[in-house]
């Protein structure tokens, strides 16, 4: 597949392929693009395998538009939108390997339902800790 046109809205990048089919990906996967100005977003070039934004140091492969994980899961969305949470410390708190948790967040691996529930319990525990803080 080759993307021939792109456009943006506040949350997504849309790509149109040679046949006119439109795809989309969440900009949460690409924080440099999410935080870029409209002018910066339009300063790109098409390569053989993808799109490159030199000034933003960002690349998106054409194939990634057709990936099943173009939209983050709820678990991925939580960590992608809460960069203030230090993954290594959170992983230690819930008893999971930090590299494995990063792989879940970045979509390289998919947690089992049991593992996902364990992570969600850790998130809820963290939320309760924050809520219990009294000033």
N, C-alpha and C. Protein backbone atom coordinates (compact mmCIF):
# COMPACT_ATOMS: atom_id res chain seq x y z
N UNK A 1 0.84 -1.17 0.00
CA UNK A 1 0.00 0.00 0.00
C UNK A 1 0.89 1.24 0.00
N UNK A 2 0.42 2.25 -0.68
CA UNK A 2 1.14 3.53 -0.68
C UNK A 2 0.14 4.65 -0.42
N UNK A 3 0.42 5.44 0.60
CA UNK A 3 -0.41 6.61 0.91
C UNK A 3 0.00 7.73 -0.04
N UNK A 4 -1.00 8.38 -0.62
CA UNK A 4 -0.71 9.45 -1.58
C UNK A 4 -1.11 10.84 -1.08
N UNK A 5 -1.99 10.88 -0.07
CA UNK A 5 -2.43 12.16 0.50
C UNK A 5 -2.63 11.98 1.99
N UNK A 6 -2.40 13.05 2.74
CA UNK A 6 -2.67 13.01 4.17
C UNK A 6 -3.41 14.27 4.59
N UNK A 7 -4.09 14.17 5.72
CA UNK A 7 -4.72 15.32 6.36
C UNK A 7 -4.78 15.02 7.85
N UNK A 8 -5.04 16.04 8.63
CA UNK A 8 -5.07 15.93 10.08
C UNK A 8 -6.35 16.51 10.65
N UNK A 9 -6.74 16.02 11.82
CA UNK A 9 -7.64 16.77 12.69
C UNK A 9 -6.96 16.78 14.06
N UNK A 10 -7.64 17.16 15.10
CA UNK A 10 -6.99 17.31 16.41
C UNK A 10 -6.44 15.99 16.96
N UNK A 11 -7.05 14.87 16.59
CA UNK A 11 -6.68 13.59 17.19
C UNK A 11 -6.10 12.55 16.24
N UNK A 12 -6.24 12.76 14.94
CA UNK A 12 -5.85 11.73 13.98
C UNK A 12 -5.07 12.29 12.80
N UNK A 13 -4.29 11.40 12.21
CA UNK A 13 -3.74 11.63 10.88
C UNK A 13 -4.50 10.68 9.96
N UNK A 14 -4.94 11.18 8.83
CA UNK A 14 -5.68 10.39 7.84
C UNK A 14 -4.78 10.23 6.62
N UNK A 15 -4.77 9.04 6.09
CA UNK A 15 -4.02 8.77 4.87
C UNK A 15 -4.93 8.17 3.83
N UNK A 16 -4.77 8.61 2.60
CA UNK A 16 -5.56 8.09 1.48
C UNK A 16 -4.60 7.36 0.56
N UNK A 17 -4.96 6.10 0.22
CA UNK A 17 -4.07 5.32 -0.64
C UNK A 17 -4.39 5.55 -2.11
N UNK A 18 -3.68 4.84 -2.96
CA UNK A 18 -3.79 5.01 -4.42
C UNK A 18 -5.18 4.72 -4.96
N UNK A 19 -5.94 3.85 -4.25
CA UNK A 19 -7.29 3.50 -4.71
C UNK A 19 -8.35 4.44 -4.15
N UNK A 20 -7.94 5.38 -3.28
CA UNK A 20 -8.88 6.32 -2.69
C UNK A 20 -9.39 5.90 -1.31
N UNK A 21 -8.95 4.75 -0.82
CA UNK A 21 -9.38 4.29 0.50
C UNK A 21 -8.69 5.12 1.58
N UNK A 22 -9.49 5.56 2.57
CA UNK A 22 -8.94 6.38 3.64
C UNK A 22 -8.71 5.55 4.90
N UNK A 23 -7.58 5.79 5.54
CA UNK A 23 -7.19 5.14 6.79
C UNK A 23 -6.94 6.24 7.81
N UNK A 24 -6.90 5.86 9.08
CA UNK A 24 -6.54 6.84 10.09
C UNK A 24 -5.72 6.18 11.19
N UNK A 25 -4.91 7.02 11.84
CA UNK A 25 -4.13 6.58 12.99
C UNK A 25 -4.24 7.65 14.07
N UNK A 26 -4.24 7.21 15.30
CA UNK A 26 -4.26 8.15 16.41
C UNK A 26 -2.94 8.90 16.48
N UNK A 27 -3.03 10.19 16.72
CA UNK A 27 -1.81 10.99 16.90
C UNK A 27 -1.15 10.72 18.25
N UNK A 28 -1.81 9.97 19.13
CA UNK A 28 -1.16 9.59 20.39
C UNK A 28 0.10 8.78 20.13
N UNK A 29 0.14 8.06 19.01
CA UNK A 29 1.34 7.29 18.66
C UNK A 29 2.48 8.21 18.22
N UNK A 30 2.15 9.43 17.83
CA UNK A 30 3.13 10.35 17.27
C UNK A 30 3.06 11.70 17.99
N UNK A 31 3.60 11.78 19.20
CA UNK A 31 3.47 13.02 19.98
C UNK A 31 4.09 14.23 19.30
N UNK A 32 5.14 14.05 18.52
CA UNK A 32 5.72 15.19 17.82
C UNK A 32 4.72 15.79 16.83
N UNK A 33 3.97 14.93 16.15
CA UNK A 33 2.95 15.42 15.22
C UNK A 33 1.75 15.98 15.96
N UNK A 34 1.36 15.33 17.05
CA UNK A 34 0.20 15.80 17.83
C UNK A 34 0.43 17.22 18.33
N UNK A 35 1.65 17.51 18.75
CA UNK A 35 1.96 18.82 19.32
C UNK A 35 2.45 19.83 18.29
N UNK A 36 2.54 19.42 17.04
CA UNK A 36 3.06 20.31 15.99
C UNK A 36 1.99 21.30 15.53
N UNK A 37 2.47 22.39 14.96
CA UNK A 37 1.56 23.36 14.35
C UNK A 37 1.09 22.81 13.00
N UNK A 38 0.07 23.42 12.45
CA UNK A 38 -0.42 23.02 11.13
C UNK A 38 0.68 23.17 10.09
N UNK A 39 1.43 24.23 10.20
CA UNK A 39 2.53 24.46 9.26
C UNK A 39 3.59 23.36 9.38
N UNK A 40 3.96 23.00 10.60
CA UNK A 40 4.95 21.94 10.81
C UNK A 40 4.45 20.60 10.28
N UNK A 41 3.17 20.33 10.49
CA UNK A 41 2.59 19.06 10.01
C UNK A 41 2.62 18.95 8.49
N UNK A 42 2.50 20.08 7.82
CA UNK A 42 2.46 20.05 6.35
C UNK A 42 3.84 20.08 5.72
N UNK A 43 4.88 20.14 6.51
CA UNK A 43 6.25 20.13 6.02
C UNK A 43 6.80 18.70 6.06
N UNK A 44 6.33 17.87 5.13
CA UNK A 44 6.69 16.45 5.08
C UNK A 44 7.09 16.09 3.66
N UNK A 45 7.62 14.88 3.54
CA UNK A 45 7.88 14.33 2.20
C UNK A 45 7.53 12.85 2.21
N UNK A 46 7.06 12.38 1.07
CA UNK A 46 6.80 10.95 0.89
C UNK A 46 8.09 10.27 0.48
N UNK A 47 8.36 9.13 1.10
CA UNK A 47 9.49 8.30 0.72
C UNK A 47 8.99 7.03 0.06
N UNK A 48 9.87 6.07 -0.10
CA UNK A 48 9.48 4.80 -0.71
C UNK A 48 8.57 3.99 0.20
N UNK A 49 8.80 4.10 1.50
CA UNK A 49 8.07 3.25 2.45
C UNK A 49 7.21 4.02 3.44
N UNK A 50 7.27 5.36 3.39
CA UNK A 50 6.49 6.11 4.37
C UNK A 50 6.59 7.61 4.20
N UNK A 51 6.22 8.29 5.27
CA UNK A 51 6.17 9.74 5.28
C UNK A 51 7.17 10.22 6.32
N UNK A 52 7.90 11.28 5.99
CA UNK A 52 8.94 11.77 6.88
C UNK A 52 8.77 13.26 7.13
N UNK A 53 8.84 13.66 8.41
CA UNK A 53 8.83 15.04 8.84
C UNK A 53 10.22 15.33 9.40
N UNK A 54 11.07 15.91 8.59
CA UNK A 54 12.46 16.13 8.99
C UNK A 54 12.57 17.04 10.21
N UNK A 55 11.86 18.15 10.20
CA UNK A 55 11.96 19.11 11.30
C UNK A 55 11.36 18.59 12.60
N UNK A 56 10.49 17.60 12.51
CA UNK A 56 9.88 17.02 13.71
C UNK A 56 10.54 15.70 14.11
N UNK A 57 11.46 15.20 13.26
CA UNK A 57 12.10 13.91 13.49
C UNK A 57 11.05 12.81 13.69
N UNK A 58 10.11 12.75 12.76
CA UNK A 58 9.01 11.79 12.84
C UNK A 58 8.87 11.07 11.51
N UNK A 59 8.57 9.78 11.60
CA UNK A 59 8.35 8.95 10.41
C UNK A 59 7.12 8.08 10.65
N UNK A 60 6.33 7.89 9.60
CA UNK A 60 5.20 6.97 9.64
C UNK A 60 5.28 6.10 8.40
N UNK A 61 5.29 4.80 8.59
CA UNK A 61 5.33 3.90 7.44
C UNK A 61 3.94 3.84 6.80
N UNK A 62 3.91 3.62 5.51
CA UNK A 62 2.63 3.46 4.82
C UNK A 62 1.86 2.28 5.40
N UNK A 63 2.57 1.18 5.66
CA UNK A 63 1.92 -0.04 6.16
C UNK A 63 1.23 0.16 7.50
N UNK A 64 1.76 1.08 8.32
CA UNK A 64 1.18 1.26 9.66
C UNK A 64 -0.26 1.79 9.59
N UNK A 65 -0.65 2.41 8.49
CA UNK A 65 -2.02 2.88 8.37
C UNK A 65 -3.02 1.72 8.33
N UNK A 66 -2.58 0.57 7.89
CA UNK A 66 -3.47 -0.59 7.80
C UNK A 66 -3.36 -1.51 9.01
N UNK A 67 -2.51 -1.17 9.97
CA UNK A 67 -2.34 -2.01 11.16
C UNK A 67 -3.62 -2.06 11.98
N UNK A 68 -3.81 -3.18 12.66
CA UNK A 68 -4.96 -3.35 13.53
C UNK A 68 -4.91 -2.41 14.73
N UNK A 69 -3.71 -1.99 15.12
CA UNK A 69 -3.57 -1.16 16.32
C UNK A 69 -3.38 0.32 16.00
N UNK A 70 -3.99 0.77 14.91
CA UNK A 70 -3.90 2.19 14.57
C UNK A 70 -4.57 3.06 15.63
N UNK A 71 -5.48 2.47 16.39
CA UNK A 71 -6.15 3.14 17.49
C UNK A 71 -5.69 2.49 18.80
N UNK A 72 -5.13 3.26 19.74
CA UNK A 72 -4.66 2.68 20.99
C UNK A 72 -5.81 2.07 21.80
N UNK A 73 -5.50 0.99 22.51
CA UNK A 73 -6.47 0.41 23.44
C UNK A 73 -6.63 1.37 24.61
N UNK A 74 -7.61 1.11 25.45
CA UNK A 74 -7.82 1.97 26.63
C UNK A 74 -6.58 1.98 27.52
N UNK A 75 -5.95 0.84 27.69
CA UNK A 75 -4.74 0.75 28.50
C UNK A 75 -3.61 1.58 27.88
N UNK A 76 -3.40 1.43 26.58
CA UNK A 76 -2.37 2.21 25.90
C UNK A 76 -2.68 3.70 25.97
N UNK A 77 -3.93 4.05 25.74
CA UNK A 77 -4.35 5.45 25.76
C UNK A 77 -4.04 6.08 27.13
N UNK A 78 -4.28 5.32 28.21
CA UNK A 78 -4.01 5.85 29.55
C UNK A 78 -2.54 6.24 29.69
N UNK A 79 -1.64 5.33 29.35
CA UNK A 79 -0.22 5.61 29.53
C UNK A 79 0.30 6.62 28.51
N UNK A 80 -0.24 6.61 27.30
CA UNK A 80 0.20 7.58 26.29
C UNK A 80 -0.23 9.00 26.63
N UNK A 81 -1.31 9.14 27.40
CA UNK A 81 -1.79 10.47 27.77
C UNK A 81 -1.33 10.90 29.16
N UNK A 82 -0.71 10.00 29.90
CA UNK A 82 -0.20 10.32 31.24
C UNK A 82 1.29 10.05 31.30
N UNK A 83 2.02 10.87 30.58
CA UNK A 83 3.48 10.73 30.52
C UNK A 83 4.15 11.01 31.86
N UNK A 84 3.41 11.62 32.78
CA UNK A 84 3.98 11.90 34.09
C UNK A 84 4.20 10.64 34.93
N UNK A 85 3.58 9.55 34.54
CA UNK A 85 3.75 8.29 35.26
C UNK A 85 5.02 7.61 34.76
N UNK A 86 5.94 7.38 35.65
CA UNK A 86 7.20 6.72 35.31
C UNK A 86 6.94 5.22 35.18
N UNK A 87 7.04 4.72 33.96
CA UNK A 87 6.69 3.34 33.66
C UNK A 87 7.48 2.35 34.51
N UNK A 88 8.77 2.59 34.65
CA UNK A 88 9.60 1.64 35.41
C UNK A 88 9.14 1.55 36.86
N UNK A 89 8.79 2.66 37.47
CA UNK A 89 8.34 2.65 38.87
C UNK A 89 6.95 2.05 39.00
N UNK A 90 6.07 2.37 38.07
CA UNK A 90 4.74 1.79 38.09
C UNK A 90 4.82 0.27 37.93
N UNK A 91 5.67 -0.19 36.99
CA UNK A 91 5.84 -1.63 36.77
C UNK A 91 6.34 -2.31 38.04
N UNK A 92 7.30 -1.68 38.69
CA UNK A 92 7.84 -2.25 39.94
C UNK A 92 6.73 -2.35 40.99
N UNK A 93 5.91 -1.32 41.08
CA UNK A 93 4.83 -1.29 42.08
C UNK A 93 3.84 -2.44 41.88
N UNK A 94 3.54 -2.76 40.62
CA UNK A 94 2.55 -3.82 40.38
C UNK A 94 3.19 -5.19 40.15
N UNK A 95 4.53 -5.26 40.17
CA UNK A 95 5.22 -6.54 40.06
C UNK A 95 5.31 -7.10 38.65
N UNK A 96 5.56 -6.22 37.70
CA UNK A 96 5.69 -6.64 36.30
C UNK A 96 7.00 -6.07 35.76
N UNK A 97 7.58 -6.74 34.80
CA UNK A 97 8.80 -6.27 34.16
C UNK A 97 8.51 -4.97 33.39
N UNK A 98 9.34 -3.96 33.60
CA UNK A 98 9.12 -2.66 32.96
C UNK A 98 9.18 -2.74 31.44
N UNK A 99 10.09 -3.54 30.92
CA UNK A 99 10.20 -3.68 29.46
C UNK A 99 8.94 -4.30 28.89
N UNK A 100 8.39 -5.29 29.59
CA UNK A 100 7.15 -5.93 29.14
C UNK A 100 6.01 -4.91 29.14
N UNK A 101 5.91 -4.11 30.20
CA UNK A 101 4.86 -3.10 30.26
C UNK A 101 5.02 -2.10 29.12
N UNK A 102 6.24 -1.68 28.84
CA UNK A 102 6.47 -0.76 27.71
C UNK A 102 6.04 -1.41 26.38
N UNK A 103 6.30 -2.71 26.25
CA UNK A 103 5.88 -3.41 25.04
C UNK A 103 4.36 -3.44 24.91
N UNK A 104 3.65 -3.58 26.03
CA UNK A 104 2.19 -3.52 26.00
C UNK A 104 1.72 -2.12 25.59
N UNK A 105 2.33 -1.11 26.18
CA UNK A 105 1.93 0.27 25.91
C UNK A 105 2.19 0.64 24.45
N UNK A 106 3.33 0.20 23.92
CA UNK A 106 3.70 0.56 22.54
C UNK A 106 3.12 -0.37 21.49
N UNK A 107 2.37 -1.36 21.91
CA UNK A 107 1.69 -2.25 20.97
C UNK A 107 2.55 -3.36 20.40
N UNK A 108 3.74 -3.58 20.95
CA UNK A 108 4.60 -4.66 20.46
C UNK A 108 4.13 -6.02 20.97
N UNK A 109 3.47 -6.01 22.12
CA UNK A 109 2.89 -7.23 22.69
C UNK A 109 1.51 -6.88 23.22
N UNK A 110 0.69 -7.92 23.35
CA UNK A 110 -0.66 -7.73 23.86
C UNK A 110 -0.80 -8.50 25.17
N UNK A 111 -1.25 -7.81 26.24
CA UNK A 111 -1.39 -8.51 27.52
C UNK A 111 -2.57 -9.48 27.49
N UNK A 112 -2.44 -10.55 28.26
CA UNK A 112 -3.58 -11.45 28.44
C UNK A 112 -4.64 -10.70 29.23
N UNK A 113 -5.84 -11.22 29.27
CA UNK A 113 -6.92 -10.59 30.05
C UNK A 113 -6.54 -10.52 31.52
N UNK A 114 -5.92 -11.56 32.04
CA UNK A 114 -5.50 -11.59 33.44
C UNK A 114 -4.45 -10.51 33.69
N UNK A 115 -3.47 -10.40 32.81
CA UNK A 115 -2.42 -9.39 32.97
C UNK A 115 -3.00 -7.99 32.83
N UNK A 116 -3.91 -7.80 31.89
CA UNK A 116 -4.54 -6.50 31.71
C UNK A 116 -5.30 -6.08 32.96
N UNK A 117 -6.01 -7.02 33.58
CA UNK A 117 -6.73 -6.73 34.82
C UNK A 117 -5.77 -6.36 35.95
N UNK A 118 -4.63 -7.03 35.99
CA UNK A 118 -3.61 -6.72 37.00
C UNK A 118 -3.11 -5.28 36.83
N UNK A 119 -2.86 -4.89 35.60
CA UNK A 119 -2.40 -3.53 35.32
C UNK A 119 -3.50 -2.52 35.67
N UNK A 120 -4.73 -2.82 35.32
CA UNK A 120 -5.84 -1.92 35.63
C UNK A 120 -6.03 -1.77 37.14
N UNK A 121 -5.86 -2.86 37.89
CA UNK A 121 -5.93 -2.75 39.36
C UNK A 121 -4.83 -1.82 39.87
N UNK A 122 -3.65 -1.90 39.27
CA UNK A 122 -2.56 -1.00 39.65
C UNK A 122 -2.90 0.45 39.36
N UNK A 123 -3.54 0.70 38.22
CA UNK A 123 -3.96 2.07 37.87
C UNK A 123 -5.00 2.56 38.87
N UNK A 124 -5.96 1.71 39.22
CA UNK A 124 -6.98 2.10 40.19
C UNK A 124 -6.37 2.36 41.56
N UNK A 125 -5.40 1.55 41.94
CA UNK A 125 -4.71 1.76 43.21
C UNK A 125 -3.99 3.11 43.22
N UNK A 126 -3.35 3.43 42.11
CA UNK A 126 -2.66 4.71 41.98
C UNK A 126 -3.66 5.86 42.08
N UNK A 127 -4.81 5.71 41.43
CA UNK A 127 -5.84 6.74 41.49
C UNK A 127 -6.33 6.92 42.92
N UNK A 128 -6.51 5.81 43.63
CA UNK A 128 -6.95 5.90 45.02
C UNK A 128 -5.90 6.58 45.89
N UNK A 129 -4.64 6.30 45.64
CA UNK A 129 -3.56 6.96 46.38
C UNK A 129 -3.60 8.47 46.14
N UNK A 130 -3.77 8.88 44.89
CA UNK A 130 -3.86 10.31 44.59
C UNK A 130 -5.07 10.95 45.26
N UNK A 131 -6.21 10.25 45.19
CA UNK A 131 -7.45 10.78 45.75
C UNK A 131 -7.37 10.91 47.27
N UNK A 132 -6.59 10.06 47.92
CA UNK A 132 -6.49 10.07 49.38
C UNK A 132 -5.53 11.14 49.89
N UNK A 133 -4.81 11.77 48.99
CA UNK A 133 -3.86 12.80 49.39
C UNK A 133 -4.61 14.02 49.92
N UNK A 134 -4.27 14.42 51.12
CA UNK A 134 -4.93 15.56 51.76
C UNK A 134 -3.90 16.67 51.94
N UNK A 135 -4.26 17.87 51.56
CA UNK A 135 -3.36 19.02 51.71
C UNK A 135 -3.80 19.85 52.89
